């Protein structure tokens, strides 16, 4: 019998967006995209992710198992083993929903025998009978989609939508593969809505962005977020030890957190009472706790009880129930952690570790980008190592320079040695006993304050309910002045853990910490648990519940993790202000002088946070100062992976100190006196406002003859009544003027627009001060979020036809938008807009509407010659009755490509033409140029590559004979890998495991000719040659072999000189030719697992977010023919949706300015131009004939 184990956690489908030195999450491809979001229903478009029909031989029978990376399953043990993928959709609280399916495209596979799903529990192997499904004449499953009951996750009400994109016909051994479908969520009724906080938590946002398919399209009516809030749960006998934890709480307040604690015995001594207390805080506090950290063991001298589950029979401990406060589900409302201590020394050590790690990290060496990954396969199998390799690739992607791997004995000594060197992360996967590693090894470490986050997710490491668990030992090790071990650790309770679920939590933690950008240890721990729910949506045998409960964080839930070497912040602000000054300005740049955006600035004094704020993209923030009390105020700036800035300023008494009294600011828009408006007490566009502002004397000397002038830095505000007399103001006296200031606001201002108001205050003795008045506009905020093409289920325009198009708008403002009209334009030459105006009915605040509600949509004609799959961008200009206007952009696709069309374009403009696209002039013809000297070629043998297989992967960087431009970047060298790819520029990566492009796992940028695990044995070599006659550089993989099946591959990647092969973007063209093409690497998933996924062919840019995939895992793009011997593909930006020939200044018009540019170029007096656009007669040269042709076009002679 041959057993097949499928590791569902690959890293290949992770896509990231990298900007500067940071990275933010895109999403794993689960197949779901938001198509339309309306008030009573919503539509998701589903496309099947990359899948494989894997052949399995068992008991002499050949079976076929469908496999999708990252998939879960909805089936029960014994039923046909079909994978499913899930997403989460945010719904309106108090509503229930059903799901309806419209299958758009599918294909039938004949003669397949699907094996049954085996039980999760090895003890029951062979007992679970085959399901009666196999005896039915119907189809399984009857419906491909399912929807869950409402799930509550702090700020959102969600439903899980799960699709099984396969339907099995057991009677006929047919498998229908659903490649595309529409999934409609339809409102069916009402239910009681669970409580959600009034303001969102930023800490939860990365989870929402990753999990929730419609999160970006949600109505964002809340202008601000809550202040981050921590609840510390202390043992009732904390007594004299309170001062130790209070030091940490004081740092957290200084860093901008609202901090509370509870130690009352009637609360903390009973698990139910404590959970009720946390629930009450969540529902009633102005800033509900985001983080809950228990500062106690679960037993011993200082204890706060934990919970014990009853699903497994192991009665495992865990604190997860403290985090689930709303809804009947496993999803969190808070992040939970436990700083477990039994002695005063333990507590002092844990606090010292946490405080120093966050506020003053050790900077003597770069331990921040160092990690140790340990996988012991001896008991739990090779998947432990595969999980480590996936995590390693994630870390490499996010800049980790020193990643140590330990996959063989002696394990304990290697782990101790690596910990002693100082790490950011320590990660172990293995089995009970941690391969001989124990607390004595921790006590032998010498890492000091170079403290990692430790993830030791295996049996018994989190059994903290009775005795000291290894996760507890990690955070207790050492002393306050000489720490050892880790600053936080995650362990798993009981001896009954399962490799499959442990791997999911392990991968999920690092995906959360690195890819999703979750900054806190508690948040990343919760991300690991949420991966369980996503991977196993049916919660089979309660395993999702069990492993969510068993995995616990030892450490502060709010701990801000380092994932890169800290950057320095250069902060500028006043170091002294007068009493009553109600703002300070802060400017922040990095060491390179560039503005730092989203730095969190807090002013704090005497256990009281005065105010906090985030810097803008210019690195500026104005912080309000609500207190006039003289004395020192602490200034703190924090930002992820930036060294905290800690300083102070003085508030002093200058004698007379008059300024704005912010508690008395009155707005009058009641349409009487000088005001005009709707009387709602808010400032709306077009209104004239009477504004009363009180002043107070915060100094120690009486003020005389005070005059105040109203100013505005906003040109849309007109000050009508400028200066008022306030007279004399005694010390601590509050005075209002007898008359109001008057100003008017221009029509059309967007919701939330600041008015830039301030008062300039003087007396007759030379005193002057400025006070801020923070008021904003209440109005509309409209944007276009989707396009509906009438008659097209996929909302795609048809080449050569005119279509009616409706556009859906959303109003994110605070007032209803009325009498909305709009016009559309496009810079695309692929479409003609024949009706460019439309209108919408009233859109209330927080709602959406389409032009279909009025029937007044738009008409667009897609030109006949457009390549199917091209995308045009519609520029939507909107105006409303109140004068509000906005412009937004929405894409619309033209045509659906077939196998006889080119692949693409990607968002940059690249296409891939293959030799089967015979209707296109750019379809390449196979024309092999042999450069292997053994077969008559003139190439150079690249003998520096010597990949013999079995981890012998090799890469070499060489110079190019010309500058090659790729995705707008210029390269003078390339890196050639034995595994069938080229990296532009220099890289040391030699990636043999192929993944989809664009995405992680290989170098960026990359050209994948035949990316697979290849070996240079049995005569396999790599050659290079510059073909001077044809101005192209050729790299040939000659007679190389695949590692798994020893299949022969011979192929060439040809880089064409952009100076001779002209394209609309000036990027170089790439021709790939295949003499021998054998795509055979299907993988092996027995004990010695071999990565499958066949080969990858395609390209990706330097950001890893843009690219074109021709094939991956033997799945081809809809427009890609299957490659075989003697075939070719051409990669180019030449397509049908291109810039106008002759538009040399690229302003989307042909005029006299383009003629002048061309004349200067021909006379060699002007700037460089794009030769493709200047070659009017397409003869490959730019000369006087092109100038004549351009003149004829501009003058209309043609």
Tab-separated table of C-alpha atoms in Angstrom, residues 679-1054:
chain	number	residue	atom	x	y	z
A	679	UNK	CA	-29.733	74.260	11.487
A	680	UNK	CA	-28.254	70.859	12.298
A	681	UNK	CA	-25.377	72.301	14.303
A	682	UNK	CA	-22.817	70.889	11.875
A	683	UNK	CA	-20.775	72.705	9.268
A	684	UNK	CA	-21.939	71.795	5.765
A	685	UNK	CA	-20.633	73.025	2.443
A	686	UNK	CA	-22.197	76.304	1.331
A	687	UNK	CA	-23.217	77.421	4.811
A	688	UNK	CA	-22.435	80.656	6.605
A	689	UNK	CA	-21.536	79.993	10.238
A	690	UNK	CA	-21.716	82.102	13.376
A	691	UNK	CA	-18.948	80.813	15.623
A	692	UNK	CA	-18.656	81.631	19.318
A	693	UNK	CA	-15.315	80.838	20.941
A	694	UNK	CA	-14.489	81.308	24.627
A	695	UNK	CA	-11.027	82.314	25.850
A	696	UNK	CA	-9.374	81.631	29.194
A	697	UNK	CA	-6.374	83.053	30.999
A	698	UNK	CA	-4.190	80.080	31.951
A	699	UNK	CA	-1.380	82.273	33.351
A	700	UNK	CA	-0.683	83.899	36.697
A	701	UNK	CA	-1.188	87.560	35.662
A	702	UNK	CA	-4.452	89.256	34.692
A	703	UNK	CA	-4.796	90.086	30.989
A	704	UNK	CA	-6.102	93.422	29.661
A	705	UNK	CA	-7.675	94.462	26.360
A	706	UNK	CA	-7.575	91.074	24.684
A	707	UNK	CA	-8.301	91.030	20.966
A	708	UNK	CA	-8.754	87.832	18.896
A	709	UNK	CA	-8.697	87.485	15.123
A	710	UNK	CA	-10.119	84.440	13.307
A	711	UNK	CA	-7.821	83.032	10.624
A	712	UNK	CA	-8.018	80.099	8.216
A	713	UNK	CA	-5.332	78.299	6.241
A	714	UNK	CA	-8.027	76.842	3.967
A	715	UNK	CA	-8.750	78.847	0.802
A	716	UNK	CA	-12.289	77.407	0.765
A	717	UNK	CA	-13.140	79.322	3.941
A	718	UNK	CA	-14.058	83.024	3.759
A	719	UNK	CA	-13.738	84.940	7.045
A	720	UNK	CA	-16.502	87.583	7.179
A	721	UNK	CA	-16.267	88.853	10.752
A	722	UNK	CA	-12.549	88.762	11.476
A	723	UNK	CA	-11.670	90.475	14.780
A	724	UNK	CA	-13.488	90.608	18.130
A	725	UNK	CA	-12.861	92.379	21.455
A	726	UNK	CA	-12.669	90.183	24.570
A	727	UNK	CA	-11.607	92.897	27.046
A	728	UNK	CA	-9.961	92.030	30.330
A	729	UNK	CA	-9.561	88.383	31.389
A	730	UNK	CA	-8.520	87.576	34.941
A	731	UNK	CA	-6.477	84.577	36.020
A	732	UNK	CA	-8.470	81.348	35.376
A	733	UNK	CA	-11.382	83.437	34.077
A	734	UNK	CA	-13.357	82.237	31.015
A	735	UNK	CA	-14.724	84.961	28.734
A	736	UNK	CA	-16.844	84.868	25.567
A	737	UNK	CA	-17.198	87.733	23.123
A	738	UNK	CA	-20.535	89.509	22.876
A	739	UNK	CA	-20.554	88.855	19.131
A	740	UNK	CA	-19.717	85.719	17.143
A	741	UNK	CA	-17.149	85.337	14.432
A	742	UNK	CA	-18.717	84.801	11.018
A	743	UNK	CA	-17.307	82.773	8.154
A	744	UNK	CA	-18.645	80.978	5.102
A	745	UNK	CA	-17.666	77.641	3.623
A	746	UNK	CA	-17.468	77.098	-0.092
A	747	UNK	CA	-19.840	74.556	-1.644
A	748	UNK	CA	-18.631	71.137	-2.632
A	749	UNK	CA	-16.188	70.352	0.177
A	750	UNK	CA	-15.667	66.685	0.919
A	751	UNK	CA	-16.767	65.066	4.149
A	752	UNK	CA	-14.115	65.377	6.849
A	753	UNK	CA	-12.323	68.316	5.229
A	754	UNK	CA	-10.568	70.413	7.846
A	755	UNK	CA	-11.223	74.143	7.943
A	756	UNK	CA	-7.796	75.217	9.205
A	757	UNK	CA	-9.259	77.659	11.742
A	758	UNK	CA	-7.169	79.393	14.394
A	759	UNK	CA	-7.341	82.439	16.641
A	760	UNK	CA	-4.532	84.951	16.786
A	761	UNK	CA	-4.746	86.495	20.290
A	762	UNK	CA	-3.080	89.773	21.379
A	763	UNK	CA	-3.233	92.428	24.065
A	764	UNK	CA	-1.978	96.017	24.108
A	765	UNK	CA	1.211	95.088	25.952
A	766	UNK	CA	2.770	93.012	23.172
A	767	UNK	CA	1.464	89.613	24.234
A	768	UNK	CA	0.487	87.248	21.405
A	769	UNK	CA	-0.536	83.600	21.124
A	770	UNK	CA	-2.166	81.264	18.616
A	771	UNK	CA	-4.888	78.743	19.434
A	772	UNK	CA	-6.297	76.058	17.154
A	773	UNK	CA	-10.023	75.491	16.509
A	774	UNK	CA	-10.515	71.977	15.204
A	775	UNK	CA	-13.678	71.836	13.114
A	776	UNK	CA	-14.464	69.895	9.945
A	777	UNK	CA	-17.058	69.664	7.189
A	778	UNK	CA	-19.962	67.217	7.199
A	779	UNK	CA	-20.681	66.262	3.589
A	780	UNK	CA	-20.422	63.687	0.798
A	781	UNK	CA	-17.589	61.364	-0.118
A	782	UNK	CA	-18.346	59.441	-3.313
A	783	UNK	CA	-16.313	56.971	-5.288
A	784	UNK	CA	-16.959	54.478	-8.075
A	785	UNK	CA	-16.353	50.916	-6.923
A	786	UNK	CA	-17.534	48.600	-9.711
A	787	UNK	CA	-18.791	48.316	-13.280
A	788	UNK	CA	-21.823	46.316	-14.431
A	789	UNK	CA	-21.839	45.481	-18.155
A	790	UNK	CA	-25.435	44.735	-19.126
A	791	UNK	CA	-25.768	41.335	-20.769
A	792	UNK	CA	-22.417	40.038	-19.530
A	793	UNK	CA	-22.387	37.736	-16.521
A	794	UNK	CA	-18.706	38.528	-16.060
A	795	UNK	CA	-19.066	42.286	-16.663
A	796	UNK	CA	-16.801	42.160	-19.706
A	797	UNK	CA	-17.068	44.298	-22.844
A	798	UNK	CA	-17.164	42.465	-26.191
A	799	UNK	CA	-14.763	43.536	-28.927
A	800	UNK	CA	-16.576	45.182	-31.829
A	801	UNK	CA	-19.805	45.687	-29.886
A	802	UNK	CA	-21.476	48.531	-28.007
A	803	UNK	CA	-22.610	47.798	-24.457
A	804	UNK	CA	-24.681	49.555	-21.829
A	805	UNK	CA	-22.598	50.000	-18.711
A	806	UNK	CA	-23.788	50.849	-15.204
A	807	UNK	CA	-21.446	52.127	-12.519
A	808	UNK	CA	-21.934	51.504	-8.796
A	809	UNK	CA	-21.102	54.373	-6.439
A	810	UNK	CA	-20.561	54.303	-2.690
A	811	UNK	CA	-21.092	57.252	-0.352
A	812	UNK	CA	-18.615	57.137	2.514
A	813	UNK	CA	-19.606	60.579	3.734
A	814	UNK	CA	-21.852	61.636	6.587
A	815	UNK	CA	-24.670	63.238	4.565
A	816	UNK	CA	-26.873	61.958	1.748
A	817	UNK	CA	-25.704	62.683	-1.804
A	818	UNK	CA	-28.498	64.028	-4.029
A	819	UNK	CA	-28.929	64.809	-7.712
A	820	UNK	CA	-25.770	62.953	-8.666
A	821	UNK	CA	-24.575	63.207	-12.236
A	822	UNK	CA	-21.421	61.897	-13.772
A	823	UNK	CA	-19.383	61.621	-16.896
A	824	UNK	CA	-16.811	59.075	-17.965
A	825	UNK	CA	-13.679	59.406	-20.046
A	826	UNK	CA	-10.792	57.072	-20.746
A	827	UNK	CA	-7.234	57.427	-21.945
A	828	UNK	CA	-7.476	53.954	-23.470
A	829	UNK	CA	-7.392	53.616	-27.244
A	830	UNK	CA	-9.227	50.294	-26.934
A	831	UNK	CA	-12.674	51.803	-26.371
A	832	UNK	CA	-14.915	54.549	-27.644
A	833	UNK	CA	-17.440	56.103	-25.261
A	834	UNK	CA	-20.631	56.827	-27.165
A	835	UNK	CA	-22.716	57.961	-24.171
A	836	UNK	CA	-20.521	59.507	-21.527
A	837	UNK	CA	-23.107	60.868	-19.052
A	838	UNK	CA	-25.224	59.163	-16.403
A	839	UNK	CA	-27.100	59.819	-13.174
A	840	UNK	CA	-27.846	58.193	-9.838
A	841	UNK	CA	-30.674	58.368	-7.339
A	842	UNK	CA	-30.096	59.619	-3.797
A	843	UNK	CA	-27.326	57.726	-1.997
A	844	UNK	CA	-27.657	57.983	1.800
A	845	UNK	CA	-24.542	58.109	3.935
A	846	UNK	CA	-22.983	54.658	4.119
A	847	UNK	CA	-24.905	53.257	1.143
A	848	UNK	CA	-24.332	52.353	-2.499
A	849	UNK	CA	-26.333	52.784	-5.687
A	850	UNK	CA	-26.003	52.149	-9.393
A	851	UNK	CA	-27.042	54.048	-12.517
A	852	UNK	CA	-29.306	51.057	-13.117
A	853	UNK	CA	-31.635	52.593	-10.496
A	854	UNK	CA	-32.317	55.498	-12.857
A	855	UNK	CA	-31.778	53.675	-16.126
A	856	UNK	CA	-29.382	56.457	-17.075
A	857	UNK	CA	-26.177	54.559	-17.648
A	858	UNK	CA	-23.371	54.797	-20.175
A	859	UNK	CA	-22.589	53.296	-23.562
A	860	UNK	CA	-19.137	52.044	-24.503
A	861	UNK	CA	-17.898	50.465	-27.729
A	862	UNK	CA	-14.916	48.121	-27.559
A	863	UNK	CA	-12.869	48.309	-30.751
A	864	UNK	CA	-12.669	45.229	-32.945
A	865	UNK	CA	-8.889	44.921	-32.937
A	866	UNK	CA	-8.485	44.871	-29.146
A	867	UNK	CA	-6.765	41.805	-27.759
A	868	UNK	CA	-9.236	39.928	-25.515
A	869	UNK	CA	-8.346	40.406	-21.860
A	870	UNK	CA	-7.199	43.990	-22.263
A	871	UNK	CA	-8.286	46.362	-19.501
A	872	UNK	CA	-9.471	49.932	-19.992
A	873	UNK	CA	-9.710	52.353	-17.089
A	874	UNK	CA	-12.766	54.568	-16.842
A	875	UNK	CA	-12.272	57.972	-15.272
A	876	UNK	CA	-15.541	58.783	-13.475
A	877	UNK	CA	-16.157	62.483	-12.742
A	878	UNK	CA	-19.074	63.109	-10.340
A	879	UNK	CA	-21.014	66.172	-9.213
A	880	UNK	CA	-23.902	66.559	-6.775
A	881	UNK	CA	-26.600	69.083	-6.060
A	882	UNK	CA	-24.519	70.614	-3.284
A	883	UNK	CA	-21.594	71.302	-5.598
A	884	UNK	CA	-19.517	68.358	-4.403
A	885	UNK	CA	-17.316	66.818	-7.072
A	886	UNK	CA	-14.921	63.895	-7.178
A	887	UNK	CA	-12.987	61.789	-9.636
A	888	UNK	CA	-12.301	58.068	-9.313
A	889	UNK	CA	-11.142	55.311	-11.628
A	890	UNK	CA	-12.633	51.860	-12.248
A	891	UNK	CA	-11.345	49.174	-14.622
A	892	UNK	CA	-13.384	47.308	-17.221
A	893	UNK	CA	-12.150	44.270	-19.139
A	894	UNK	CA	-12.561	43.837	-22.876
A	895	UNK	CA	-13.204	40.328	-24.070
A	896	UNK	CA	-12.382	36.935	-22.620
A	897	UNK	CA	-9.178	35.461	-24.029
A	898	UNK	CA	-9.120	32.008	-25.596
A	899	UNK	CA	-6.220	29.723	-26.398
A	900	UNK	CA	-5.645	31.466	-29.748
A	901	UNK	CA	-5.133	34.850	-28.050
A	902	UNK	CA	-2.060	36.134	-26.222
A	903	UNK	CA	-1.881	35.950	-22.447
A	904	UNK	CA	-2.228	39.324	-20.775
A	905	UNK	CA	-1.791	42.131	-20.431
A	906	UNK	CA	-0.625	42.469	-16.865
A	907	UNK	CA	-1.059	45.845	-15.200
A	908	UNK	CA	2.269	47.039	-16.610
A	909	UNK	CA	1.450	46.063	-20.194
A	910	UNK	CA	3.241	42.783	-20.906
A	911	UNK	CA	1.708	40.131	-23.157
A	912	UNK	CA	2.828	36.569	-23.831
A	913	UNK	CA	2.287	35.398	-27.415
A	914	UNK	CA	2.768	31.717	-28.206
A	915	UNK	CA	3.363	29.922	-31.477
A	916	UNK	CA	-0.289	28.907	-31.507
A	917	UNK	CA	-1.572	32.503	-31.733
A	918	UNK	CA	-1.543	32.262	-35.504
A	919	UNK	CA	-3.970	35.160	-36.022
A	920	UNK	CA	-1.451	37.589	-34.544
A	921	UNK	CA	1.568	38.941	-36.389
A	922	UNK	CA	3.595	38.777	-33.183
A	923	UNK	CA	3.041	35.031	-32.766
A	924	UNK	CA	6.593	33.616	-32.631
A	925	UNK	CA	7.845	30.905	-34.944
A	926	UNK	CA	10.047	28.224	-33.442
A	927	UNK	CA	13.545	28.818	-34.866
A	928	UNK	CA	16.165	27.097	-32.743
A	929	UNK	CA	19.629	28.702	-32.547
A	930	UNK	CA	21.955	26.028	-31.205
A	931	UNK	CA	24.681	27.472	-28.942
A	932	UNK	CA	25.852	24.245	-27.218
A	933	UNK	CA	29.402	23.700	-28.517
A	934	UNK	CA	28.891	19.935	-28.381
A	935	UNK	CA	26.228	20.288	-31.051
A	936	UNK	CA	27.884	22.880	-33.272
A	937	UNK	CA	27.083	26.041	-31.318
A	938	UNK	CA	29.356	28.954	-30.414
A	939	UNK	CA	28.141	29.508	-26.846
A	940	UNK	CA	30.124	29.840	-23.650
A	941	UNK	CA	29.815	26.927	-21.234
A	942	UNK	CA	28.792	28.314	-17.838
A	943	UNK	CA	30.850	25.802	-15.880
A	944	UNK	CA	30.309	27.715	-12.632
A	945	UNK	CA	26.872	26.061	-12.472
A	946	UNK	CA	27.235	22.532	-11.149
A	947	UNK	CA	23.838	21.424	-9.885
A	948	UNK	CA	23.994	17.685	-9.356
A	949	UNK	CA	20.601	17.570	-7.691
A	950	UNK	CA	19.777	16.920	-4.038
A	951	UNK	CA	20.330	20.500	-2.781
A	952	UNK	CA	23.054	21.232	-5.325
A	953	UNK	CA	21.157	24.212	-6.741
A	954	UNK	CA	23.372	26.911	-8.179
A	955	UNK	CA	23.151	30.501	-9.478
A	956	UNK	CA	25.672	32.722	-11.262
A	957	UNK	CA	25.551	36.466	-11.994
A	958	UNK	CA	27.020	37.659	-15.316
A	959	UNK	CA	27.235	40.953	-17.223
A	960	UNK	CA	24.989	41.671	-20.197
A	961	UNK	CA	26.385	43.074	-23.461
A	962	UNK	CA	23.637	45.712	-23.464
A	963	UNK	CA	21.299	47.355	-20.981
A	964	UNK	CA	18.069	45.400	-20.735
A	965	UNK	CA	14.922	47.176	-19.557
A	966	UNK	CA	12.317	45.093	-17.719
A	967	UNK	CA	9.199	46.466	-16.021
A	968	UNK	CA	10.597	49.965	-16.418
A	969	UNK	CA	13.892	49.159	-14.648
A	970	UNK	CA	17.279	48.954	-16.352
A	971	UNK	CA	19.678	46.043	-15.765
A	972	UNK	CA	23.291	45.482	-16.872
A	973	UNK	CA	23.596	42.010	-15.381
A	974	UNK	CA	21.492	38.900	-14.893
A	975	UNK	CA	21.581	35.926	-12.530
A	976	UNK	CA	21.234	32.533	-14.208
A	977	UNK	CA	19.997	29.621	-12.101
A	978	UNK	CA	20.442	25.932	-12.793
A	979	UNK	CA	16.723	25.570	-12.077
A	980	UNK	CA	15.540	27.201	-15.293
A	981	UNK	CA	15.098	30.873	-14.478
A	982	UNK	CA	16.823	34.225	-14.888
A	983	UNK	CA	16.862	36.930	-12.236
A	984	UNK	CA	17.355	40.512	-13.424
A	985	UNK	CA	20.256	41.974	-11.485
A	986	UNK	CA	22.176	40.068	-8.844
A	987	UNK	CA	20.694	37.458	-6.512
A	988	UNK	CA	22.106	34.643	-4.409
A	989	UNK	CA	18.827	32.751	-4.384
A	990	UNK	CA	18.885	29.404	-6.185
A	991	UNK	CA	15.210	28.559	-5.712
A	992	UNK	CA	14.341	25.077	-6.919
A	993	UNK	CA	10.789	24.921	-5.577
A	994	UNK	CA	8.648	26.584	-8.194
A	995	UNK	CA	5.619	28.665	-7.309
A	996	UNK	CA	3.132	30.872	-9.154
A	997	UNK	CA	4.244	34.214	-10.534
A	998	UNK	CA	3.949	36.899	-9.422
A	999	UNK	CA	4.492	35.861	-5.833
A	1000	UNK	CA	6.998	34.591	-3.345
A	1001	UNK	CA	9.498	31.786	-3.548
A	1002	UNK	CA	11.944	33.025	-6.177
A	1003	UNK	CA	13.877	36.174	-7.021
A	1004	UNK	CA	12.191	39.371	-8.048
A	1005	UNK	CA	12.340	40.358	-10.847
A	1006	UNK	CA	12.320	37.023	-12.627
A	1007	UNK	CA	11.951	35.365	-16.041
A	1008	UNK	CA	10.889	31.747	-15.547
A	1009	UNK	CA	11.688	29.776	-18.703
A	1010	UNK	CA	11.197	26.354	-17.117
A	1011	UNK	CA	11.329	26.866	-13.351
A	1012	UNK	CA	11.560	23.446	-11.780
A	1013	UNK	CA	13.975	21.392	-9.699
A	1014	UNK	CA	16.527	20.689	-12.445
A	1015	UNK	CA	19.933	19.039	-12.317
A	1016	UNK	CA	22.998	19.341	-14.533
A	1017	UNK	CA	23.827	15.644	-14.760
A	1018	UNK	CA	24.166	13.176	-17.633
A	1019	UNK	CA	25.557	15.899	-19.872
A	1020	UNK	CA	23.226	18.708	-18.762
A	1021	UNK	CA	24.820	22.151	-19.097
A	1022	UNK	CA	24.015	25.846	-19.324
A	1023	UNK	CA	25.432	28.010	-22.118
A	1024	UNK	CA	25.356	31.733	-22.935
A	1025	UNK	CA	26.034	33.577	-26.215
A	1026	UNK	CA	25.610	37.071	-27.580
A	1027	UNK	CA	24.062	36.857	-31.050
A	1028	UNK	CA	25.471	40.079	-32.418
A	1029	UNK	CA	23.778	39.684	-35.809
A	1030	UNK	CA	20.329	39.553	-34.222
A	1031	UNK	CA	21.167	41.748	-31.234
A	1032	UNK	CA	20.031	39.253	-28.621
A	1033	UNK	CA	21.603	37.501	-25.657
A	1034	UNK	CA	20.843	33.791	-25.411
A	1035	UNK	CA	20.880	31.558	-22.323
A	1036	UNK	CA	20.427	27.856	-23.106
A	1037	UNK	CA	19.704	25.058	-20.665
A	1038	UNK	CA	20.987	22.179	-22.746
A	1039	UNK	CA	19.947	18.575	-22.098
A	1040	UNK	CA	19.327	19.253	-18.384
A	1041	UNK	CA	17.250	16.829	-16.312
A	1042	UNK	CA	14.351	17.137	-13.888
A	1043	UNK	CA	15.254	16.022	-10.383
A	1044	UNK	CA	12.237	13.804	-9.817
A	1045	UNK	CA	11.805	11.898	-13.072
A	1046	UNK	CA	15.118	12.532	-14.882
A	1047	UNK	CA	13.265	13.963	-17.881
A	1048	UNK	CA	15.320	15.847	-20.472
A	1049	UNK	CA	14.728	19.576	-20.987
A	1050	UNK	CA	16.367	21.815	-23.584
A	1051	UNK	CA	15.231	25.414	-23.851
A	1052	UNK	CA	16.481	28.957	-24.470
A	1053	UNK	CA	15.697	32.382	-23.027
A	1054	UNK	CA	16.609	35.161	-25.481
